[in-house]
Every structure is written in structure tokens, then in C-alpha cells.
Amino acid sequence: SQQGEEDPQALSIQEGENATMNCSYKTSINNLQWYRQNSGRGLVHLILIRSNEREKHSGRLRVTLDTSKKSSSLLITASRAADTASYFCATGASGGSYIPTFGRGTSLIVHP
Amino acid sequence: SQTIHQWPATLVQPVGSPLSLECTVEGTSNPNLYWYRQAAGRGLQLLFYSVGIGQISSEVPQNLSASRPQDRQFILSSKKLLLSDSSFYLCASTGPRYGYTFGSGTRLTVV
């Protein structure tokens, strides 16, 4: 199985600031995905970046992928209180069975 | 796009009672299906996954079992619940090109 580990575990910022969280993994991947989880809810898929991509944007989200360092970062620009949630990464394997694993996530708190 | 229906949203069960959580998927056929468990403030622990009807793989041996009686139906069961089974359970479907779709989760409290 693939392992995604998020860093930092917790992040507290003010509304309007940017939030950056990182993900590291151990083996070769086909793609990497970021998810958001509001308290007590399921995970919502935010963005998927393929192994041949280095950067991807979606609204206020910017994801980078460095396969040489086996790491990815998620940047949320101009954060809002509604961005308060936990964020998880998961990796898609390069061939073989498709069983992602998730880390503990980054808990983001955006203060209004 | 896929939609996952998971119920119930919350459940309180006594120790030793049976459990049945159901998950159904819309918008796709022959999906890979997954059951995850999440302790408070923790990551997701994969419990079971299925690549087809009747095909179940267990990641963690425990007091739970899973079944897939139909292509888009995945059931998590227990014959006798333990206090340690209290957790947040999530069903997910894939997906490999587009990521995973999750249900809204079931909060299980065993008393």
C-alpha cells in the first residue's frame, strides 16, 4: 500500500493568510490526491496531480509535486474561516492493486 | 460522477450486539470499494477493500467482517460489538483516475 504523511499536524492562521501543508510518501506513484474533511464528515476530493505534472491549480488551491523528493505541497491562498478542516493526501500506485493509505492529516484552523 | 450513500449517520449500540452498516454507490459500475475507520483526530485506517462481487480483502484482523452481495453494495458487519469498535466508519469508492469518493460516514458508539 502507498503511504501519505502530512506535515504539519496542526496549522493555525488568520483569515486572509496563505496556508501551506506538505505530504511525503515512500514509493513510486501514478498520482497524488488531496482531500478535505470537515469535522464529523466524509472526505471530499479536492485535487489530483499526476506523476508527470509538477503543479496544478484549482481556484485558491495550488498543488505541487516533486517526485524526486517524493513530496507534495498544498497551498490555500487567501484563506477563509470556512477553510477550517483537516486535509489529507493519498497516493495512487504505479501499477498493482490500488489501495491508498492516508496519514493523520493536517488540521487547519483559520481564525476570522 | 459517483455518489456514495452510507447509513446510518449515527448509531449507538450495546456491547455484544450485532452491527450492519451499508454503503451503496451510484454513478459507476464495478467500482473498487473500501471501508475505513477513523479514530478521533487520527488518520484513516483501511479495514476492507473489494474489487468485485464476493471479493473481500481484509487489511486488519479484528472483530469485523465485510461482504459485497451486489456490484454497488458494500456491507460492514460484526456479530458481537466491542467497546473498542466505537469509531467513525467511512465507505469509499474509486476512482483510480479521478480519486476517491467518500460517503458521509457513520459515527458508531458502543456502550
mmCIF file of N, CA and C in Angstrom, chain A:
data_model
loop_
_atom_site.group_PDB
_atom_site.id
_atom_site.type_symbol
_atom_site.label_atom_id
_atom_site.label_comp_id
_atom_site.label_asym_id
_atom_site.label_seq_id
_atom_site.Cartn_x
_atom_site.Cartn_y
_atom_site.Cartn_z
ATOM 1 N N SER A 1 0.839 -1.192 0.000
ATOM 2 C CA SER A 1 0.000 0.000 0.000
ATOM 3 C C SER A 1 0.877 1.245 0.000
ATOM 4 N N GLN A 2 0.313 2.336 -0.466
ATOM 5 C CA GLN A 2 1.046 3.585 -0.529
ATOM 6 C C GLN A 2 0.792 4.382 0.741
ATOM 7 N N GLN A 3 1.781 5.144 1.167
ATOM 8 C CA GLN A 3 1.662 5.892 2.410
ATOM 9 C C GLN A 3 1.796 7.366 2.127
ATOM 10 N N GLY A 4 0.814 8.148 2.619
ATOM 11 C CA GLY A 4 0.956 9.591 2.568
ATOM 12 C C GLY A 4 1.035 10.108 3.983
ATOM 13 N N GLU A 5 2.001 10.967 4.248
ATOM 14 C CA GLU A 5 2.134 11.546 5.571
ATOM 15 C C GLU A 5 2.133 13.053 5.464
ATOM 16 N N GLU A 6 1.217 13.692 6.179
ATOM 17 C CA GLU A 6 1.052 15.132 6.090
ATOM 18 C C GLU A 6 1.848 15.846 7.186
ATOM 19 N N ASP A 7 2.242 17.059 6.859
ATOM 20 C CA ASP A 7 3.016 17.883 7.792
ATOM 21 C C ASP A 7 2.683 19.358 7.511
ATOM 22 N N PRO A 8 2.442 20.216 8.506
ATOM 23 C CA PRO A 8 2.435 19.895 9.939
ATOM 24 C C PRO A 8 1.163 19.171 10.356
ATOM 25 N N GLN A 9 1.120 18.711 11.570
ATOM 26 C CA GLN A 9 -0.092 18.059 12.055
ATOM 27 C C GLN A 9 -1.178 19.084 12.328
ATOM 28 N N ALA A 10 -0.773 20.294 12.725
ATOM 29 C CA ALA A 10 -1.749 21.340 13.011
ATOM 30 C C ALA A 10 -1.216 22.670 12.512
ATOM 31 N N LEU A 11 -2.136 23.496 12.029
ATOM 32 C CA LEU A 11 -1.767 24.797 11.484
ATOM 33 C C LEU A 11 -2.865 25.783 11.839
ATOM 34 N N SER A 12 -2.465 26.906 12.445
ATOM 35 C CA SER A 12 -3.430 27.917 12.852
ATOM 36 C C SER A 12 -3.030 29.251 12.233
ATOM 37 N N ILE A 13 -3.926 29.839 11.465
ATOM 38 C CA ILE A 13 -3.618 31.090 10.780
ATOM 39 C C ILE A 13 -4.795 32.049 10.861
ATOM 40 N N GLN A 14 -4.569 33.280 10.416
ATOM 41 C CA GLN A 14 -5.621 34.282 10.360
ATOM 42 C C GLN A 14 -6.228 34.305 8.972
ATOM 43 N N GLU A 15 -7.476 34.662 8.928
ATOM 44 C CA GLU A 15 -8.172 34.790 7.649
ATOM 45 C C GLU A 15 -7.403 35.732 6.735
ATOM 46 N N GLY A 16 -7.280 35.335 5.480
ATOM 47 C CA GLY A 16 -6.543 36.146 4.514
ATOM 48 C C GLY A 16 -5.119 35.688 4.297
ATOM 49 N N GLU A 17 -4.566 34.970 5.264
ATOM 50 C CA GLU A 17 -3.213 34.435 5.108
ATOM 51 C C GLU A 17 -3.245 33.190 4.228
ATOM 52 N N ASN A 18 -2.055 32.822 3.757
ATOM 53 C CA ASN A 18 -1.928 31.585 2.990
ATOM 54 C C ASN A 18 -1.605 30.426 3.928
ATOM 55 N N ALA A 19 -2.079 29.259 3.571
ATOM 56 C CA ALA A 19 -1.806 28.052 4.351
ATOM 57 C C ALA A 19 -1.086 27.046 3.464
ATOM 58 N N THR A 20 0.019 26.530 3.954
ATOM 59 C CA THR A 20 0.774 25.526 3.204
ATOM 60 C C THR A 20 0.928 24.266 4.030
ATOM 61 N N MET A 21 0.594 23.143 3.435
ATOM 62 C CA MET A 21 0.775 21.863 4.105
ATOM 63 C C MET A 21 1.469 20.918 3.144
ATOM 64 N N ASN A 22 2.201 19.985 3.712
ATOM 65 C CA ASN A 22 3.050 19.116 2.915
ATOM 66 C C ASN A 22 2.689 17.653 3.088
ATOM 67 N N CYS A 23 3.076 16.880 2.100
ATOM 68 C CA CYS A 23 2.814 15.444 2.104
ATOM 69 C C CYS A 23 4.057 14.735 1.609
ATOM 70 N N SER A 24 4.470 13.710 2.306
ATOM 71 C CA SER A 24 5.599 12.906 1.853
ATOM 72 C C SER A 24 5.148 11.462 1.679
ATOM 73 N N TYR A 25 5.777 10.765 0.749
ATOM 74 C CA TYR A 25 5.435 9.376 0.503
ATOM 75 C C TYR A 25 6.712 8.596 0.230
ATOM 76 N N LYS A 26 6.564 7.285 0.108
ATOM 77 C CA LYS A 26 7.777 6.464 0.125
ATOM 78 C C LYS A 26 8.123 5.785 -1.184
ATOM 79 N N THR A 27 7.110 5.452 -1.998
ATOM 80 C CA THR A 27 7.415 4.671 -3.198
ATOM 81 C C THR A 27 6.916 5.381 -4.441
ATOM 82 N N SER A 28 7.143 4.770 -5.589
ATOM 83 C CA SER A 28 6.723 5.372 -6.855
ATOM 84 C C SER A 28 5.208 5.482 -6.927
ATOM 85 N N ILE A 29 4.764 6.577 -7.515
ATOM 86 C CA ILE A 29 3.323 6.810 -7.594
ATOM 87 C C ILE A 29 2.890 7.116 -9.019
ATOM 88 N N ASN A 30 1.611 6.945 -9.251
ATOM 89 C CA ASN A 30 0.995 7.322 -10.504
ATOM 90 C C ASN A 30 0.343 8.693 -10.377
ATOM 91 N N ASN A 31 -0.204 8.942 -9.208
ATOM 92 C CA ASN A 31 -0.789 10.247 -8.944
ATOM 93 C C ASN A 31 -0.863 10.475 -7.443
ATOM 94 N N LEU A 32 -1.156 11.700 -7.068
ATOM 95 C CA LEU A 32 -1.313 12.046 -5.653
ATOM 96 C C LEU A 32 -2.566 12.897 -5.532
ATOM 97 N N GLN A 33 -3.315 12.648 -4.495
ATOM 98 C CA GLN A 33 -4.591 13.351 -4.321
ATOM 99 C C GLN A 33 -4.626 14.048 -2.965
ATOM 100 N N TRP A 34 -5.313 15.154 -2.926
ATOM 101 C CA TRP A 34 -5.564 15.853 -1.670
ATOM 102 C C TRP A 34 -7.056 15.834 -1.382
ATOM 103 N N TYR A 35 -7.345 15.676 -0.094
ATOM 104 C CA TYR A 35 -8.728 15.614 0.361
ATOM 105 C C TYR A 35 -8.918 16.570 1.527
ATOM 106 N N ARG A 36 -10.159 16.958 1.716
ATOM 107 C CA ARG A 36 -10.527 17.804 2.828
ATOM 108 C C ARG A 36 -11.606 17.091 3.625
ATOM 109 N N GLN A 37 -11.530 17.228 4.956
ATOM 110 C CA GLN A 37 -12.539 16.620 5.807
ATOM 111 C C GLN A 37 -12.981 17.629 6.849
ATOM 112 N N ASN A 38 -14.244 17.990 6.768
ATOM 113 C CA ASN A 38 -14.829 18.802 7.832
ATOM 114 C C ASN A 38 -15.142 17.881 9.008
ATOM 115 N N SER A 39 -15.154 18.438 10.191
ATOM 116 C CA SER A 39 -15.325 17.648 11.406
ATOM 117 C C SER A 39 -16.566 16.765 11.336
ATOM 118 N N GLY A 40 -16.380 15.467 11.563
ATOM 119 C CA GLY A 40 -17.503 14.555 11.599
ATOM 120 C C GLY A 40 -18.105 14.219 10.251
ATOM 121 N N ARG A 41 -17.403 14.545 9.185
ATOM 122 C CA ARG A 41 -17.935 14.275 7.845
ATOM 123 C C ARG A 41 -16.985 13.398 7.050
ATOM 124 N N GLY A 42 -17.434 13.002 5.862
ATOM 125 C CA GLY A 42 -16.564 12.232 4.983
ATOM 126 C C GLY A 42 -15.525 13.112 4.322
ATOM 127 N N LEU A 43 -14.605 12.479 3.615
ATOM 128 C CA LEU A 43 -13.569 13.229 2.913
ATOM 129 C C LEU A 43 -14.084 13.676 1.553
ATOM 130 N N VAL A 44 -13.673 14.851 1.165
ATOM 131 C CA VAL A 44 -14.045 15.401 -0.127
ATOM 132 C C VAL A 44 -12.787 15.545 -0.974
ATOM 133 N N HIS A 45 -12.849 15.001 -2.166
ATOM 134 C CA HIS A 45 -11.713 15.071 -3.077
ATOM 135 C C HIS A 45 -11.519 16.503 -3.559
ATOM 136 N N LEU A 46 -10.296 17.034 -3.387
ATOM 137 C CA LEU A 46 -10.003 18.400 -3.804
ATOM 138 C C LEU A 46 -9.313 18.456 -5.154
ATOM 139 N N ILE A 47 -8.257 17.711 -5.295
ATOM 140 C CA ILE A 47 -7.438 17.840 -6.494
ATOM 141 C C ILE A 47 -6.558 16.608 -6.649
ATOM 142 N N LEU A 48 -6.306 16.243 -7.882
ATOM 143 C CA LEU A 48 -5.428 15.123 -8.201
ATOM 144 C C LEU A 48 -4.329 15.629 -9.106
ATOM 145 N N ILE A 49 -3.111 15.274 -8.793
ATOM 146 C CA ILE A 49 -1.981 15.655 -9.631
ATOM 147 C C ILE A 49 -1.269 14.384 -10.075
ATOM 148 N N ARG A 50 -0.991 14.282 -11.352
ATOM 149 C CA ARG A 50 -0.363 13.085 -11.894
ATOM 150 C C ARG A 50 1.146 13.168 -11.749
ATOM 151 N N SER A 51 1.785 12.031 -11.835
ATOM 152 C CA SER A 51 3.230 11.981 -11.583
ATOM 153 C C SER A 51 4.030 12.763 -12.621
ATOM 154 N N ASN A 52 3.446 13.009 -13.796
ATOM 155 C CA ASN A 52 4.165 13.768 -14.816
ATOM 156 C C ASN A 52 3.847 15.265 -14.772
ATOM 157 N N GLU A 53 3.084 15.667 -13.755
ATOM 158 C CA GLU A 53 2.772 17.079 -13.566
ATOM 159 C C GLU A 53 3.577 17.618 -12.397
ATOM 160 N N ARG A 54 3.917 18.891 -12.444
ATOM 161 C CA ARG A 54 4.693 19.499 -11.359
ATOM 162 C C ARG A 54 3.852 20.464 -10.540
ATOM 163 N N GLU A 55 2.826 21.012 -11.166
ATOM 164 C CA GLU A 55 1.995 21.981 -10.463
ATOM 165 C C GLU A 55 0.597 21.947 -11.049
ATOM 166 N N LYS A 56 -0.380 22.186 -10.177
ATOM 167 C CA LYS A 56 -1.752 22.210 -10.625
ATOM 168 C C LYS A 56 -2.534 23.206 -9.774
ATOM 169 N N HIS A 57 -3.468 23.898 -10.425
ATOM 170 C CA HIS A 57 -4.253 24.910 -9.727
ATOM 171 C C HIS A 57 -5.725 24.561 -9.816
ATOM 172 N N SER A 58 -6.451 24.927 -8.754
ATOM 173 C CA SER A 58 -7.902 24.811 -8.773
ATOM 174 C C SER A 58 -8.443 25.875 -7.832
ATOM 175 N N GLY A 59 -8.920 26.964 -8.416
ATOM 176 C CA GLY A 59 -9.402 28.070 -7.588
ATOM 177 C C GLY A 59 -8.301 28.626 -6.708
ATOM 178 N N ARG A 60 -8.513 28.611 -5.395
ATOM 179 C CA ARG A 60 -7.495 29.118 -4.462
ATOM 180 C C ARG A 60 -6.499 28.030 -4.041
ATOM 181 N N LEU A 61 -6.606 26.878 -4.649
ATOM 182 C CA LEU A 61 -5.707 25.779 -4.317
ATOM 183 C C LEU A 61 -4.586 25.678 -5.339
ATOM 184 N N ARG A 62 -3.380 25.445 -4.803
ATOM 185 C CA ARG A 62 -2.232 25.197 -5.679
ATOM 186 C C ARG A 62 -1.499 23.988 -5.111
ATOM 187 N N VAL A 63 -1.330 22.987 -5.960
ATOM 188 C CA VAL A 63 -0.640 21.770 -5.547
ATOM 189 C C VAL A 63 0.632 21.633 -6.361
ATOM 190 N N THR A 64 1.713 21.285 -5.687
ATOM 191 C CA THR A 64 2.961 20.980 -6.370
ATOM 192 C C THR A 64 3.355 19.552 -6.062
ATOM 193 N N LEU A 65 4.102 18.973 -6.965
ATOM 194 C CA LEU A 65 4.571 17.601 -6.794
ATOM 195 C C LEU A 65 6.031 17.525 -7.207
ATOM 196 N N ASP A 66 6.843 16.996 -6.315
ATOM 197 C CA ASP A 66 8.265 16.781 -6.605
ATOM 198 C C ASP A 66 8.535 15.289 -6.439
ATOM 199 N N THR A 67 8.531 14.568 -7.538
ATOM 200 C CA THR A 67 8.695 13.112 -7.461
ATOM 201 C C THR A 67 10.118 12.729 -7.051
ATOM 202 N N SER A 68 11.086 13.610 -7.299
ATOM 203 C CA SER A 68 12.459 13.294 -6.894
ATOM 204 C C SER A 68 12.607 13.320 -5.374
ATOM 205 N N LYS A 69 11.811 14.177 -4.740
ATOM 206 C CA LYS A 69 11.839 14.263 -3.277
ATOM 207 C C LYS A 69 10.693 13.480 -2.647
ATOM 208 N N LYS A 70 9.851 12.909 -3.500
ATOM 209 C CA LYS A 70 8.682 12.165 -3.023
ATOM 210 C C LYS A 70 7.861 13.027 -2.064
ATOM 211 N N SER A 71 7.532 14.223 -2.529
ATOM 212 C CA SER A 71 6.760 15.119 -1.678
ATOM 213 C C SER A 71 5.820 15.979 -2.512
ATOM 214 N N SER A 72 4.785 16.454 -1.837
ATOM 215 C CA SER A 72 3.803 17.336 -2.464
ATOM 216 C C SER A 72 3.425 18.411 -1.462
ATOM 217 N N SER A 73 2.998 19.544 -1.967
ATOM 218 C CA SER A 73 2.503 20.584 -1.071
ATOM 219 C C SER A 73 1.167 21.093 -1.571
ATOM 220 N N LEU A 74 0.333 21.474 -0.627
ATOM 221 C CA LEU A 74 -0.963 22.072 -0.919
ATOM 222 C C LEU A 74 -0.956 23.480 -0.346
ATOM 223 N N LEU A 75 -1.170 24.447 -1.210
ATOM 224 C CA LEU A 75 -1.227 25.846 -0.793
ATOM 225 C C LEU A 75 -2.650 26.344 -0.946
ATOM 226 N N ILE A 76 -3.196 26.886 0.123
ATOM 227 C CA ILE A 76 -4.505 27.544 0.066
ATOM 228 C C ILE A 76 -4.246 29.040 0.202
ATOM 229 N N THR A 77 -4.564 29.778 -0.819
ATOM 230 C CA THR A 77 -4.314 31.218 -0.775
ATOM 231 C C THR A 77 -5.524 31.964 -0.228
ATOM 232 N N ALA A 78 -5.249 33.120 0.377
ATOM 233 C CA ALA A 78 -6.309 33.986 0.902
ATOM 234 C C ALA A 78 -7.323 33.171 1.691
ATOM 235 N N SER A 79 -6.861 32.507 2.730
ATOM 236 C CA SER A 79 -7.712 31.562 3.454
ATOM 237 C C SER A 79 -8.932 32.242 4.065
ATOM 238 N N ARG A 80 -9.948 31.433 4.246
ATOM 239 C CA ARG A 80 -11.204 31.879 4.837
ATOM 240 C C ARG A 80 -11.528 31.000 6.032
ATOM 241 N N ALA A 81 -12.350 31.498 6.921
ATOM 242 C CA ALA A 81 -12.745 30.695 8.084
ATOM 243 C C ALA A 81 -13.363 29.371 7.648
ATOM 244 N N ALA A 82 -14.044 29.378 6.513
ATOM 245 C CA ALA A 82 -14.685 28.158 6.004
ATOM 246 C C ALA A 82 -13.679 27.117 5.532
ATOM 247 N N ASP A 83 -12.405 27.487 5.419
ATOM 248 C CA ASP A 83 -11.375 26.519 5.042
ATOM 249 C C ASP A 83 -10.950 25.671 6.227
ATOM 250 N N THR A 84 -11.409 26.006 7.412
ATOM 251 C CA THR A 84 -11.092 25.231 8.607
ATOM 252 C C THR A 84 -11.541 23.786 8.421
ATOM 253 N N ALA A 85 -10.590 22.864 8.479
ATOM 254 C CA ALA A 85 -10.862 21.454 8.209
ATOM 255 C C ALA A 85 -9.554 20.689 8.373
ATOM 256 N N SER A 86 -9.636 19.383 8.207
ATOM 257 C CA SER A 86 -8.424 18.557 8.134
ATOM 258 C C SER A 86 -8.167 18.221 6.679
ATOM 259 N N TYR A 87 -6.903 18.203 6.328
ATOM 260 C CA TYR A 87 -6.520 17.957 4.936
ATOM 261 C C TYR A 87 -5.622 16.722 4.890
ATOM 262 N N PHE A 88 -5.935 15.826 3.952
ATOM 263 C CA PHE A 88 -5.222 14.556 3.826
ATOM 264 C C PHE A 88 -4.702 14.397 2.404
ATOM 265 N N CYS A 89 -3.586 13.695 2.290
ATOM 266 C CA CYS A 89 -3.108 13.306 0.975
ATOM 267 C C CYS A 89 -3.173 11.788 0.867
ATOM 268 N N ALA A 90 -3.290 11.311 -0.350
ATOM 269 C CA ALA A 90 -3.267 9.877 -0.632
ATOM 270 C C ALA A 90 -2.591 9.685 -1.975
ATOM 271 N N THR A 91 -1.896 8.587 -2.112
ATOM 272 C CA THR A 91 -1.162 8.353 -3.350
ATOM 273 C C THR A 91 -1.758 7.186 -4.126
ATOM 274 N N GLY A 92 -1.696 7.285 -5.434
ATOM 275 C CA GLY A 92 -2.109 6.216 -6.309
ATOM 276 C C GLY A 92 -0.891 5.459 -6.795
ATOM 277 N N ALA A 93 -0.954 4.130 -6.740
ATOM 278 C CA ALA A 93 0.227 3.317 -7.031
ATOM 279 C C ALA A 93 0.554 3.287 -8.511
ATOM 280 N N SER A 94 1.805 3.026 -8.798
ATOM 281 C CA SER A 94 2.232 2.786 -10.169
ATOM 282 C C SER A 94 2.046 1.309 -10.455
ATOM 283 N N GLY A 95 0.878 0.955 -10.925
ATOM 284 C CA GLY A 95 0.574 -0.443 -11.189
ATOM 285 C C GLY A 95 0.234 -1.200 -9.919
ATOM 286 N N GLY A 96 -0.223 -2.428 -10.072
ATOM 287 C CA GLY A 96 -0.557 -3.230 -8.902
ATOM 288 C C GLY A 96 -1.926 -2.860 -8.351
ATOM 289 N N SER A 97 -2.234 -3.370 -7.191
ATOM 290 C CA SER A 97 -3.545 -3.103 -6.591
ATOM 291 C C SER A 97 -3.619 -1.659 -6.134
ATOM 292 N N TYR A 98 -4.812 -1.151 -6.142
ATOM 293 C CA TYR A 98 -4.997 0.273 -5.892
ATOM 294 C C TYR A 98 -5.514 0.457 -4.483
ATOM 295 N N ILE A 99 -4.620 0.483 -3.532
ATOM 296 C CA ILE A 99 -5.016 0.596 -2.128
ATOM 297 C C ILE A 99 -4.288 1.772 -1.515
ATOM 298 N N PRO A 100 -4.916 2.932 -1.476
ATOM 299 C CA PRO A 100 -4.247 4.080 -0.894
ATOM 300 C C PRO A 100 -4.306 4.041 0.616
ATOM 301 N N THR A 101 -3.363 4.654 1.239
ATOM 302 C CA THR A 101 -3.459 4.870 2.670
ATOM 303 C C THR A 101 -3.326 6.354 2.942
ATOM 304 N N PHE A 102 -3.910 6.756 4.034
ATOM 305 C CA PHE A 102 -3.941 8.161 4.399
ATOM 306 C C PHE A 102 -3.153 8.371 5.678
ATOM 307 N N GLY A 103 -2.514 9.528 5.773
ATOM 308 C CA GLY A 103 -1.846 9.893 7.003
ATOM 309 C C GLY A 103 -2.836 10.435 8.005
ATOM 310 N N ARG A 104 -2.310 11.078 9.052
ATOM 311 C CA ARG A 104 -3.169 11.643 10.091
ATOM 312 C C ARG A 104 -3.758 12.979 9.678
ATOM 313 N N GLY A 105 -3.237 13.528 8.609
ATOM 314 C CA GLY A 105 -3.782 14.778 8.116
ATOM 315 C C GLY A 105 -3.210 16.003 8.789
ATOM 316 N N THR A 106 -3.461 17.136 8.184
ATOM 317 C CA THR A 106 -3.119 18.435 8.761
ATOM 318 C C THR A 106 -4.410 19.106 9.185
ATOM 319 N N SER A 107 -4.475 19.452 10.464
ATOM 320 C CA SER A 107 -5.660 20.149 10.966
ATOM 321 C C SER A 107 -5.447 21.645 10.811
ATOM 322 N N LEU A 108 -6.230 22.261 9.949
ATOM 323 C CA LEU A 108 -6.101 23.691 9.672
ATOM 324 C C LEU A 108 -7.215 24.453 10.374
ATOM 325 N N ILE A 109 -6.824 25.458 11.129
ATOM 326 C CA ILE A 109 -7.798 26.357 11.751
ATOM 327 C C ILE A 109 -7.539 27.760 11.209
ATOM 328 N N VAL A 110 -8.558 28.349 10.622
ATOM 329 C CA VAL A 110 -8.463 29.713 10.108
ATOM 330 C C VAL A 110 -9.327 30.603 10.993
ATOM 331 N N HIS A 111 -8.671 31.528 11.668
ATOM 332 C CA HIS A 111 -9.374 32.418 12.591
ATOM 333 C C HIS A 111 -9.927 33.630 11.845
ATOM 334 N N PRO A 112 -11.202 33.939 12.062
ATOM 335 C CA PRO A 112 -11.802 35.094 11.364
ATOM 336 C C PRO A 112 -11.262 36.407 11.884
#
